[in-house]
Short mmCIF file of C-alpha atoms and ligand atoms in Angstrom, two decimals:
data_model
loop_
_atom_site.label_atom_id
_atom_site.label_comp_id
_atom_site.label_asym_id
_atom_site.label_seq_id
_atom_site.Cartn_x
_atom_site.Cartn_y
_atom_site.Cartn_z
CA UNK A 23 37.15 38.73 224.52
CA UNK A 24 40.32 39.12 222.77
CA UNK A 25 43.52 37.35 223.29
CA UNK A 26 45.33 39.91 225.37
CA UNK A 27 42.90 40.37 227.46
CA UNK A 28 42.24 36.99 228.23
CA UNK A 29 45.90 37.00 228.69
CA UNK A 30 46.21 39.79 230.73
CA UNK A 31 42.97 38.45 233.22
CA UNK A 32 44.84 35.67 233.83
CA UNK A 33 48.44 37.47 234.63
CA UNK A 34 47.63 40.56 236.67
CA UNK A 35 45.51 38.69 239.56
CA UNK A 36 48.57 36.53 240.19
CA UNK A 37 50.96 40.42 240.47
CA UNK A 38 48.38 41.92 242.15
CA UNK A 39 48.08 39.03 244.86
CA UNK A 40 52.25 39.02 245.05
CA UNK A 41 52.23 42.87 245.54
CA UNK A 42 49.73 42.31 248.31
CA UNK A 43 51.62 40.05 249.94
CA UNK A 44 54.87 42.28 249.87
CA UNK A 45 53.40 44.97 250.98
CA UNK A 46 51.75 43.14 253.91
CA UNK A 47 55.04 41.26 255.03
CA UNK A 48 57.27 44.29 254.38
CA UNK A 49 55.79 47.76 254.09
CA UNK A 50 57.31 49.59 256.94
CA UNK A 51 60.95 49.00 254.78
CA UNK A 52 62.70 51.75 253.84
CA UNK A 53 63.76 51.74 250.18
CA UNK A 54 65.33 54.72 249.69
CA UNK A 55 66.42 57.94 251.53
CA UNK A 56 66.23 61.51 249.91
CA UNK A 57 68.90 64.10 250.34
CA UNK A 58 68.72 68.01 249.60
CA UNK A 59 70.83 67.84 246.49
CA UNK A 60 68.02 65.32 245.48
CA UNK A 61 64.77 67.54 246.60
CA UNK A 62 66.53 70.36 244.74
CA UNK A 63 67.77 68.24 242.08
CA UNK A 64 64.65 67.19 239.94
CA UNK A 65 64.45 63.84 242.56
CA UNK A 66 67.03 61.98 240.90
CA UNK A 67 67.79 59.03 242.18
CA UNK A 68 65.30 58.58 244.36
CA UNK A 69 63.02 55.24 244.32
CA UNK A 70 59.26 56.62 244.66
CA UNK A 71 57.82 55.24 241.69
CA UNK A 72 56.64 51.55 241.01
CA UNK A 73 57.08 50.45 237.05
CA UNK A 74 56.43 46.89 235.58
CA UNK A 75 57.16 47.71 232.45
CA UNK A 76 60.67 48.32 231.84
CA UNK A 77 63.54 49.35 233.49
CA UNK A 78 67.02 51.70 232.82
CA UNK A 79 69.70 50.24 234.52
CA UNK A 80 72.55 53.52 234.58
CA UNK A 81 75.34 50.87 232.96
CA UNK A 82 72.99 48.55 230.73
CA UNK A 83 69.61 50.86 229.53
CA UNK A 84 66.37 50.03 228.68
CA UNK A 85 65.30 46.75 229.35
CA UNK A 86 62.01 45.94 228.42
CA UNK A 87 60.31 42.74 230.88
CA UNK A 88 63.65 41.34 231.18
CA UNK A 89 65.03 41.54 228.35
CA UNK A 90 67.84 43.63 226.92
CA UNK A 91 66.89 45.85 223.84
CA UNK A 92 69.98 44.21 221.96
CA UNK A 93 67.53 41.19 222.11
CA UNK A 94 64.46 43.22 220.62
CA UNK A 95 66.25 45.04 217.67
CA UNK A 96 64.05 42.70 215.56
CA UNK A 97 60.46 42.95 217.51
CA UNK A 98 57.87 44.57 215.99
CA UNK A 99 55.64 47.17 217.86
CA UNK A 100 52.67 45.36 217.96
CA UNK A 101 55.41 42.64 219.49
CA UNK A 102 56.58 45.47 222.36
CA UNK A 103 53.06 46.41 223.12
CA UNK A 104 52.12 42.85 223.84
CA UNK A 105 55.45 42.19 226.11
CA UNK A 106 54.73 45.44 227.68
CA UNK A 107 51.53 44.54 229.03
CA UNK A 108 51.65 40.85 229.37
CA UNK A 109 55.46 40.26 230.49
CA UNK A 110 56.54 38.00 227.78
CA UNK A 111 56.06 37.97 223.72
CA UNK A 112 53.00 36.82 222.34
CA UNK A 113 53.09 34.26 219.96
CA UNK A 114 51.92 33.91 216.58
CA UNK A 115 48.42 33.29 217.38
CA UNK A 116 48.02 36.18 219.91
CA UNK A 117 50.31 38.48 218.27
CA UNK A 118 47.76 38.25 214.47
CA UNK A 119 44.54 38.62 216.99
CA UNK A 120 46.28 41.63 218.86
CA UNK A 121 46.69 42.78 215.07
CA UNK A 122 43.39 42.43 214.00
CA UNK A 123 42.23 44.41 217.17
CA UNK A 124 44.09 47.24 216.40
CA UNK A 125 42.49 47.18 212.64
CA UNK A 126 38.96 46.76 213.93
CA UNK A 127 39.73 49.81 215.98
CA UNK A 128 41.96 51.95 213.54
CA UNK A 129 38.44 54.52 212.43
CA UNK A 130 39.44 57.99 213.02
CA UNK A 131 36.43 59.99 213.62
CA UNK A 132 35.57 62.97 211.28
CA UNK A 133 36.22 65.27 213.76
CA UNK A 134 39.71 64.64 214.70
CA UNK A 135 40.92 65.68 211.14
CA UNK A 136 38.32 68.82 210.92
CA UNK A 137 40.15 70.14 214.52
CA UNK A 138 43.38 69.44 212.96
CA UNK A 139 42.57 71.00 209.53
CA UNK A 140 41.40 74.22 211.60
CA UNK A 141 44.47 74.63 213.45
CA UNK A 142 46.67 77.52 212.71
CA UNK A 143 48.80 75.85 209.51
CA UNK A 144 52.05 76.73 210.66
CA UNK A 145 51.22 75.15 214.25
CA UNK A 146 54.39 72.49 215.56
CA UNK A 147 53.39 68.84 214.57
CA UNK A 148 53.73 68.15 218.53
CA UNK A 149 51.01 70.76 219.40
CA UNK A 150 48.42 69.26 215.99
CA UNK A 151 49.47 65.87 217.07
CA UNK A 152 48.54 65.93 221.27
CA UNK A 153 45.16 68.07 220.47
CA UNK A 154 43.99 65.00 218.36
CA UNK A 155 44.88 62.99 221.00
CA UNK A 156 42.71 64.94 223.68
CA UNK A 157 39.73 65.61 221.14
CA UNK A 158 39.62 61.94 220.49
CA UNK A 159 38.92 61.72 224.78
CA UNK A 160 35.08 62.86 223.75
CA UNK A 161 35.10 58.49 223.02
CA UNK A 162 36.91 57.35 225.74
CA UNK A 163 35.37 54.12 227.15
CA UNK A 164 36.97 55.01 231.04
CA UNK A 165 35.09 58.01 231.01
CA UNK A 166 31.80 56.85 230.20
CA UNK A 167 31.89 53.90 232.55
CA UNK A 168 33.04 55.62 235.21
CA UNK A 169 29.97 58.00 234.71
CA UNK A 170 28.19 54.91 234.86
CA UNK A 171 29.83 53.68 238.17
CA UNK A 172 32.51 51.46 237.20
CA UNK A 173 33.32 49.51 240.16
CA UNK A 174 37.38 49.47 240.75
CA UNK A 175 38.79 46.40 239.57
CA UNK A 176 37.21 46.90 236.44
CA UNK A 177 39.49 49.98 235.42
CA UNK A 178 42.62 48.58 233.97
CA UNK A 179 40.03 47.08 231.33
CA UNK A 180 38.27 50.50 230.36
CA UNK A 181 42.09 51.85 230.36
CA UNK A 182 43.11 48.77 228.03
CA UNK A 183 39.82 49.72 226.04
CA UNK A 184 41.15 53.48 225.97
CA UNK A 185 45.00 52.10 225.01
CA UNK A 186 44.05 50.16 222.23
CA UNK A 187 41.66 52.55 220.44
CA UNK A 188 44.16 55.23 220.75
CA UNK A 189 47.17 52.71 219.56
CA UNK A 190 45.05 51.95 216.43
CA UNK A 191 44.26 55.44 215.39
CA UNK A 192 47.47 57.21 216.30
CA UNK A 193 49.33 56.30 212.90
CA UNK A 194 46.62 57.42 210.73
CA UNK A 195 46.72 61.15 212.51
CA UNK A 196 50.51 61.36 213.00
CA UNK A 197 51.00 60.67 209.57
CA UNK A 198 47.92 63.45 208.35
CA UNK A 199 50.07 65.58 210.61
CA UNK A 200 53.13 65.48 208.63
CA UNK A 201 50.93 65.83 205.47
CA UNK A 202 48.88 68.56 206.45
CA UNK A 203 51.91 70.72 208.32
CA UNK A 204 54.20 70.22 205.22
CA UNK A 205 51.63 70.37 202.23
CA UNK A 206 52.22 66.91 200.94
CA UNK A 207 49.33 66.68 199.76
CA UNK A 208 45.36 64.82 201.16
CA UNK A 209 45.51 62.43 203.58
CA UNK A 210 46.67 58.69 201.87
CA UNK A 211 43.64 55.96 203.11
CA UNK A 212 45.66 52.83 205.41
CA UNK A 213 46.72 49.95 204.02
CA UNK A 214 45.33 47.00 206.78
CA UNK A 215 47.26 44.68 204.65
CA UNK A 216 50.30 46.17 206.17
CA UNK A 217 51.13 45.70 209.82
CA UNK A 218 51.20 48.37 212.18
CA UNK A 219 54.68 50.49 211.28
CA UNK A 220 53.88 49.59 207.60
CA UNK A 221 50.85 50.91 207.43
CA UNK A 222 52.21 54.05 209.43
CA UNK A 223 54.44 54.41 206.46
CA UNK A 224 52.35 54.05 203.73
CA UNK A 225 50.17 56.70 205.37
CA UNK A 226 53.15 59.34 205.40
CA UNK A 227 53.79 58.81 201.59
CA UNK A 228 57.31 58.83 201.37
CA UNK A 229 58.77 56.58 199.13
CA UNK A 230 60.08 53.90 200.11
CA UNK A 231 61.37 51.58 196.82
CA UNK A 232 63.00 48.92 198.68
CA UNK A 233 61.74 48.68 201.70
CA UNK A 234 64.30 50.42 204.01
CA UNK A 235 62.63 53.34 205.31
CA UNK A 236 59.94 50.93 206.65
CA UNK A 237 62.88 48.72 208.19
CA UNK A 238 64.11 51.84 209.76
CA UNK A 239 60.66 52.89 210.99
CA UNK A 240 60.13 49.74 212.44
CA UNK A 241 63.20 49.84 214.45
CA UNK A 242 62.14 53.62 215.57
CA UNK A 243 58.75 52.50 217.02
CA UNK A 244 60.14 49.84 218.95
CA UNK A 245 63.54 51.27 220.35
CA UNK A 246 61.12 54.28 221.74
CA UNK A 247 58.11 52.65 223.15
CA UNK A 248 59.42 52.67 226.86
CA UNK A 249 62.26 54.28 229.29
CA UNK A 250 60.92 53.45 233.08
CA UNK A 251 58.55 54.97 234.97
CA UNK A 252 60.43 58.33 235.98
CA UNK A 253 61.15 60.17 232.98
CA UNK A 254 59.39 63.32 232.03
CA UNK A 255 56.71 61.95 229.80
CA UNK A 256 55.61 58.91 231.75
CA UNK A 257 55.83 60.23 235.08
CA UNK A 258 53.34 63.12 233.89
CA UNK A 259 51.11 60.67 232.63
CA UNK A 260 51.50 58.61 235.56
CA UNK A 261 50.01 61.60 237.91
CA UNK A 262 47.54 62.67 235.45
CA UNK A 263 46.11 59.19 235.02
CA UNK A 264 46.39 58.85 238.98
CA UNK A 265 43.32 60.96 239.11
CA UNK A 266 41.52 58.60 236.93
CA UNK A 267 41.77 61.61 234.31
CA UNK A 268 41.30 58.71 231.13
CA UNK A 269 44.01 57.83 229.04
CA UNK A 270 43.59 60.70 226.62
CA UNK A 271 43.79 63.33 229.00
CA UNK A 272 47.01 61.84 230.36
CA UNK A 273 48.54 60.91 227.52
CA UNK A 274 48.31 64.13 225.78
CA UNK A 275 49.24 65.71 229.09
CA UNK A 276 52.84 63.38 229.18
CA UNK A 277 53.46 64.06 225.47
CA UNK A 278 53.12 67.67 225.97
CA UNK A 279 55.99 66.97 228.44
CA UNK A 280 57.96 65.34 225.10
CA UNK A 281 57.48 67.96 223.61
CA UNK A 282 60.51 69.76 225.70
CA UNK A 283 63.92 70.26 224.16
CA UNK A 284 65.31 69.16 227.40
CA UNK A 285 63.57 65.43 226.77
CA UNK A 286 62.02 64.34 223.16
CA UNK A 287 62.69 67.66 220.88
CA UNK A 288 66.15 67.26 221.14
CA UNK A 289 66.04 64.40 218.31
CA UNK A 290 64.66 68.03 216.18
CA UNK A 291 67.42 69.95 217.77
CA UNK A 292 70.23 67.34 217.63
CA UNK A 293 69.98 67.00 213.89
CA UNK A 294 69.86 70.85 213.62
CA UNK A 295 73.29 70.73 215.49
CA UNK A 296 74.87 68.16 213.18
CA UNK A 297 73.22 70.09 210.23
CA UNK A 298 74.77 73.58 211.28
CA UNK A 299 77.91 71.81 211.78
CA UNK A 300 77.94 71.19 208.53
CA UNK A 301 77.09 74.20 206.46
CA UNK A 302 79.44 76.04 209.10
CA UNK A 303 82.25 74.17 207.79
CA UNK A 304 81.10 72.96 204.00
CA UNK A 305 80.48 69.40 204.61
CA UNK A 306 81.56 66.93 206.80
CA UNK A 307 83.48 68.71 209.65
CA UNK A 308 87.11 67.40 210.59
CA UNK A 309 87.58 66.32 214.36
CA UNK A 310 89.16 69.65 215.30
CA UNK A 311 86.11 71.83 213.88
CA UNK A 312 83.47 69.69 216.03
CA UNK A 313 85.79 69.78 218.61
CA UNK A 314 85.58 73.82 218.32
CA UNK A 315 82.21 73.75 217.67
CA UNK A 316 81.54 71.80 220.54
CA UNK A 317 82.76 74.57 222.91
CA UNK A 318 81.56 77.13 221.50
CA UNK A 319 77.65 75.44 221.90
CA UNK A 320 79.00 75.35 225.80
CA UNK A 321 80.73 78.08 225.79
CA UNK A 322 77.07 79.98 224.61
CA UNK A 323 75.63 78.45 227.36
CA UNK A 324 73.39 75.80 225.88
CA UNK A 325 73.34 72.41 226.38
CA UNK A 326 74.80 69.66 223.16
CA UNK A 327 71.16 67.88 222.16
CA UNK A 328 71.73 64.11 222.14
CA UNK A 329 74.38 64.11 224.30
CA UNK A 330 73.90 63.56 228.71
CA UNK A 331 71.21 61.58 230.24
CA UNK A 332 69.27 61.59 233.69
CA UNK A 333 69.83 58.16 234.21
CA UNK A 334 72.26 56.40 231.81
CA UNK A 335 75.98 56.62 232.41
CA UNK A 336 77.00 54.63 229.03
CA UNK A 337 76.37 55.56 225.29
CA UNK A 338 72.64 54.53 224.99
CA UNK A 339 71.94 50.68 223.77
CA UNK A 340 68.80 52.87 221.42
CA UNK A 341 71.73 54.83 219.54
CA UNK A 342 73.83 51.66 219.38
CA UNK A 343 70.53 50.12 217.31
CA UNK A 344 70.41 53.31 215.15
CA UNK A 345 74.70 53.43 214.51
CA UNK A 346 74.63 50.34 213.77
CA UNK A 347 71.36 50.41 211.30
CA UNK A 348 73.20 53.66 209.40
CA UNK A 349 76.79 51.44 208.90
CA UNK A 350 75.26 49.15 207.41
CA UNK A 351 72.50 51.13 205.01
CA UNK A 352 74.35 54.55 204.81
CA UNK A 353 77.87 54.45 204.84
CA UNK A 354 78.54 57.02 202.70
CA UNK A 355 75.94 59.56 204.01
CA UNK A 356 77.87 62.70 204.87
CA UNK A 357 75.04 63.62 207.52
CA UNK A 358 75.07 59.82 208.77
CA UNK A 359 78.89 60.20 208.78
CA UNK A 360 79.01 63.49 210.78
CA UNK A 361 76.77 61.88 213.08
CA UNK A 362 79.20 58.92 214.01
CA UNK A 363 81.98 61.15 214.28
CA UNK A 364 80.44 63.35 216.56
CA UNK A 365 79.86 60.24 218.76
CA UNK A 366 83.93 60.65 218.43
CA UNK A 367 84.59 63.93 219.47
CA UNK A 368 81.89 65.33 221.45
CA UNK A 369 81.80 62.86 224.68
CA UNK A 370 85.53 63.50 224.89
CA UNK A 371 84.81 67.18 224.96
CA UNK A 372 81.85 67.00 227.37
CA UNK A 373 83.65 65.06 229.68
CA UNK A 374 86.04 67.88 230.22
CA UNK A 375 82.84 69.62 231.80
CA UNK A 376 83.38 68.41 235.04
CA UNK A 377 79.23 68.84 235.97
CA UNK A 378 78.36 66.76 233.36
CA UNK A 379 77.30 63.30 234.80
CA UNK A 380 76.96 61.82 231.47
CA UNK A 381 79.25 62.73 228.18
CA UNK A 382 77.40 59.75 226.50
CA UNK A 383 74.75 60.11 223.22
CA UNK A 384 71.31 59.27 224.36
CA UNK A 385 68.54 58.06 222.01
CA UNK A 386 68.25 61.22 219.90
CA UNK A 387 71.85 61.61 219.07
CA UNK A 388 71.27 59.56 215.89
CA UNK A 389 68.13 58.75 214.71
CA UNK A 390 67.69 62.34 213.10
CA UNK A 391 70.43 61.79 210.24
CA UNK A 392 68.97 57.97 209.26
CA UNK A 393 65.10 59.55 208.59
CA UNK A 394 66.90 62.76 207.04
CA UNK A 395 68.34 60.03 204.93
CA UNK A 396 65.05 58.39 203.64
CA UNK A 397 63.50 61.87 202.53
CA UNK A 398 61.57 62.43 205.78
CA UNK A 399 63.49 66.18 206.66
CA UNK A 400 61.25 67.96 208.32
CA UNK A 401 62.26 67.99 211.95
CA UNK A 402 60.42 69.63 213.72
CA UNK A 403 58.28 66.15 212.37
CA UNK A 404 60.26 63.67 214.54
CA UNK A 405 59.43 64.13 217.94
CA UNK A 406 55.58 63.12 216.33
CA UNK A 407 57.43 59.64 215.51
CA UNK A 408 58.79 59.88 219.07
CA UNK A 409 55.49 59.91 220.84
CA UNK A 410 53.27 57.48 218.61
CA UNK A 411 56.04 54.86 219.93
CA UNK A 412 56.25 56.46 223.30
CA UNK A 413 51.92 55.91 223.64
CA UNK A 414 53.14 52.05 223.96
CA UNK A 415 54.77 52.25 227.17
CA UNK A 416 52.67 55.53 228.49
CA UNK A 417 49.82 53.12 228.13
CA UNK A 418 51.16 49.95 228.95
CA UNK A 419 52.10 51.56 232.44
CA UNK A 420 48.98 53.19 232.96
CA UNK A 421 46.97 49.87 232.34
CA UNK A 422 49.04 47.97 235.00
CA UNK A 423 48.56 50.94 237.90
CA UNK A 424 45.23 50.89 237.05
CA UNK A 425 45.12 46.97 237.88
CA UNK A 426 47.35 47.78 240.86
CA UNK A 427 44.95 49.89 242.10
CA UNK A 428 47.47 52.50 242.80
CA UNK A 429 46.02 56.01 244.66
CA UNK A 430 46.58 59.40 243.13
CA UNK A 431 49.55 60.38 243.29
CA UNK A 432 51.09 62.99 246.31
CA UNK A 433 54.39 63.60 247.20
CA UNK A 434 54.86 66.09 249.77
CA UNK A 435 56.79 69.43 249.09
CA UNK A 436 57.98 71.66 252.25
CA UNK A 437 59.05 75.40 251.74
CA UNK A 438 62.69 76.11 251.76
CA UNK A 439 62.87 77.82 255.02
CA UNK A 440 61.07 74.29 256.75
CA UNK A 441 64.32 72.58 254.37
CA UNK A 442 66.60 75.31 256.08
CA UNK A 443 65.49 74.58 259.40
CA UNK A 444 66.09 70.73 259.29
CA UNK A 445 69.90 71.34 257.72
CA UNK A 446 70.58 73.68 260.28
CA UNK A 447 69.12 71.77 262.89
N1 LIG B 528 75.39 69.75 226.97
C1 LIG B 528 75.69 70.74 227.82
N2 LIG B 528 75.47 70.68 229.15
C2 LIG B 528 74.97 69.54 229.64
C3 LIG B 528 74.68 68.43 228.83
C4 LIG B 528 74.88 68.57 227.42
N3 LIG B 528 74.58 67.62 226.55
N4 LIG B 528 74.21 67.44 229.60
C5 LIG B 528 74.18 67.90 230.87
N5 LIG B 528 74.65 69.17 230.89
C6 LIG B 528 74.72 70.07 232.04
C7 LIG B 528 73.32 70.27 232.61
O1 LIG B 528 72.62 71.28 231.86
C8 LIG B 528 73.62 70.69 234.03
O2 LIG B 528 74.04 72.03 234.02
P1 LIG B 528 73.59 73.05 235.21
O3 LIG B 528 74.05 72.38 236.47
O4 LIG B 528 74.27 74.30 234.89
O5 LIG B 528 72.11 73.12 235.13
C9 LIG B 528 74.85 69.81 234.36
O6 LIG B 528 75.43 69.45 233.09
C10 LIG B 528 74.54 68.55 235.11
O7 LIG B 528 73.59 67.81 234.39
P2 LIG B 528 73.51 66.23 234.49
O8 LIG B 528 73.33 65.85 235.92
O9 LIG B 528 74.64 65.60 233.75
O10 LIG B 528 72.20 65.92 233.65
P3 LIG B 528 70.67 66.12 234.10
O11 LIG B 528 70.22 64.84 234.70
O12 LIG B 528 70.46 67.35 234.88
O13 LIG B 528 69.97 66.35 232.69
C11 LIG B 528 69.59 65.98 230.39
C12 LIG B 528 69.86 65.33 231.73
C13 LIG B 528 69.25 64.92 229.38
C14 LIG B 528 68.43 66.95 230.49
C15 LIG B 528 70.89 66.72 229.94
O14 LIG B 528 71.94 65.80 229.78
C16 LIG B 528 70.71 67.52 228.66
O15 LIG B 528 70.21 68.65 228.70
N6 LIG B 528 71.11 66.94 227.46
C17 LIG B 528 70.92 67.60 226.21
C18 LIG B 528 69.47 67.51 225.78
C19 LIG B 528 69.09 66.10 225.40
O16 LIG B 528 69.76 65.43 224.63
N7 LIG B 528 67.94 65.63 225.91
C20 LIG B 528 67.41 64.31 225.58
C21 LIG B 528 67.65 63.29 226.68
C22 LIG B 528 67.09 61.94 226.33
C23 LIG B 528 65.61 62.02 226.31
O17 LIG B 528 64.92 62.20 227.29
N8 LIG B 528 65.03 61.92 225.16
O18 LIG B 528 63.73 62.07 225.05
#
């Protein structure tokens, strides 16, 4: 048995018995009321969902088990996916075994690069990316044993089974991804003398002569690897996996829901904006041209990518990490510059719209211009980079409801005239 889950048998019993307990001594308590703006307001707000993980605090963001991503700038992945799960960082023991595991379990099967070599060539890297994910499901380890009548409590561990295989392989096929969609060439072999993001990086084949790209990469994996339990991505892996679907099925299902300009395309769209900006105006744009641009983007009816948040109400702590990673590596970028000075202009323009709840840059206001930077320019690539770090948390949460036991889940919708008749009531 490896370290983390030795780790993990010993932690969850103890949350599990707590939860019990809670439950028992207070589960007639009402936590949260739900008004109509909410129903018809994509549930906003409202406290349905149970996450162990992390949480988004509107005036501080992501904090992962505690502690504030300021704190983790410097964790690596393999770090995160360990705190995740287990509630605190492993140390150097656990975190080389936890290594080691995902090594052992890094062999991509022959058939997962044939599916994505017979894909249309031209296909988005999302769509190549998730159907590897879900052919790779014909090996999951929860489906198997629950054909062979896996008893209850022993899900979480086929689920942990299914998280780490799929946490091992997923650099290898994201990066023959980038190198199959944009012809770079046959797929590079890993490198298991590199750690996780390393290897990921070696696999894309950019170059990287003094290390920075793999500094920045590093940073990437870990600022995206969780956001709560209620955003788009999770929450759809949340239900899928609710069904005991396996990890595959759900995974691929929430990072279809990525996939959305509304949620992680906009780091492929935001960069667009910044880059049209740009050749609009021949170069950096002065604070009056974004300012124009700006509303004009409104003024055509669509939304600034990077810009507004569900939750947050502050200037996201994940594009702090990535401003403050491009001032002190790219200065003198013109795309990193037009990036910070659209972090100037555009919240001051946005907060002229009165609807808008949030004027503030979210995680894929930034991160765009920095891998631009470091050669890697294919956008429509980054969302791709998005999701392997997003699997972290997407997993993470689904082993811990597994171990919760939680039921499928089944929120109750009424027709609007049954909504029409309790307002007017
Ligand atoms: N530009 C223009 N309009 C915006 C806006 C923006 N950046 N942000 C919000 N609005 C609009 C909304 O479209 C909505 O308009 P309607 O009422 O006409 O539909 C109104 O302002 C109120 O929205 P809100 O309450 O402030 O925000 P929501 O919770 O409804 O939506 C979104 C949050 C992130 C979807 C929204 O801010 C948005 O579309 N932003 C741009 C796209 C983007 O950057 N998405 C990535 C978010 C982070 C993420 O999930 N990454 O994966």
């Amino acid at each position: 048995m490896s370290k983390l889950h030795q780790k993990l048998s010993e932690v969850l019993p103890k949350q599990i018995d707590s939860i019990k307990d809670m439950l028992k001594n207070h589960g007639d308590k009402v936590v949260s009321e739900v008004t109509l703006k909410q129903v018809y307001g994509g549930m906003r707000g409202v406290k349905g969902l149970v996450c162990d993980t992390s949480e988004v605090p509107p005036d501080k963001g992501l904090i992962i088990r505690g502690i504030e991503l300021k704190n983790l700038w410097e964790a690596s992945p393999e770090e995160i996916l360990w705190l995740l799960l287990v509630g605190e960082m492993p140390n150097g023991d656990e975190l080389k075994d936890l290594q080691q595991e995902l090594v052992n379990r890094a062999n991509v099967p022959q058939y997962v690069w044939d599916v994505i070599d017979n894909m249309p060539a031209d296909s988005h890297p999302m769509t190549m990316f998730n159907t590897a994910i879900l052919v790779l499901q014909h090996d999951s380890v929860f489906a198997q044993q629950y054909d062979e009548g896996m008893a209850k409590p022993e899900y979480w561990k086929a689920t942990l089974e299914d998280f780490l295989n799929i946490v091992a392989k997923i650099p290898a096929i994201a990066a023959y991804v980038y190198r199959r969609r944009f012809n770079k060439g046959p797929r590079i072999e890993p490198d298991y003398s590199k750690d996780w993001s390393a290897n990921y990086v070696h696999m894309l084949g950019l170059p990287d002569p003094n290390g920075d790209f793999s500094k920045l990469m590093r940073l990437y994996l870990t600022l995206h690897s969780d956001h709560e339990g209620g955003n788009a991505s999770a929450f759809t892996s949340t239900v899928v996996n609710s069904t005991l679907a396996d990890l595959y099925y759900s995974l691929s299902a929430g990072l279809n829901a990525l996939a959305g300009p509304l949620h992680g395309l906009a780091n492929q769209e935001c960069l667009k904006w910044v880059l049209d900006t740009m050749e609009q105006f021949g170069g950096t744009p002065t604070d009056e041209q974004l300012e124009k641009f700006a509303w004009e983007t409104l003024n055509a009816g669509r939304v600034i990518p990077g810009y507004g948040h569900a939750v947050l109400r502050i200037t996201d702590p994940r594009f702090d990490a990535f401003l403050s990673f491009g001032k002190k590596y790219m200065p003198e970028d013109p795309v990193f510059q037009t990036v910070a000075k659209v972090f100037e202009v555009v919240p001051t323009v946005l907060k002229q719209v009165q609807k808008i709840n949030d004027p503030w840059p979210n995680v894929d206001a930034g991160s765009g211009a920095l891998l631009y930077h470091y050669g890697l320019t294919e956008f429509s690539y980054y969302t791709v980079l998005f999701s392997v770090s997003r699997a972290l948390g997407i997993g993470a949460q689904s082993v811990i409801s597994r171990a919760y036991g939680l039921p499928i889940t089944r929120p109750k919708s009424l027709p609007t005239s049954k909504y029409a008749k309790m307002v007017n009531s």
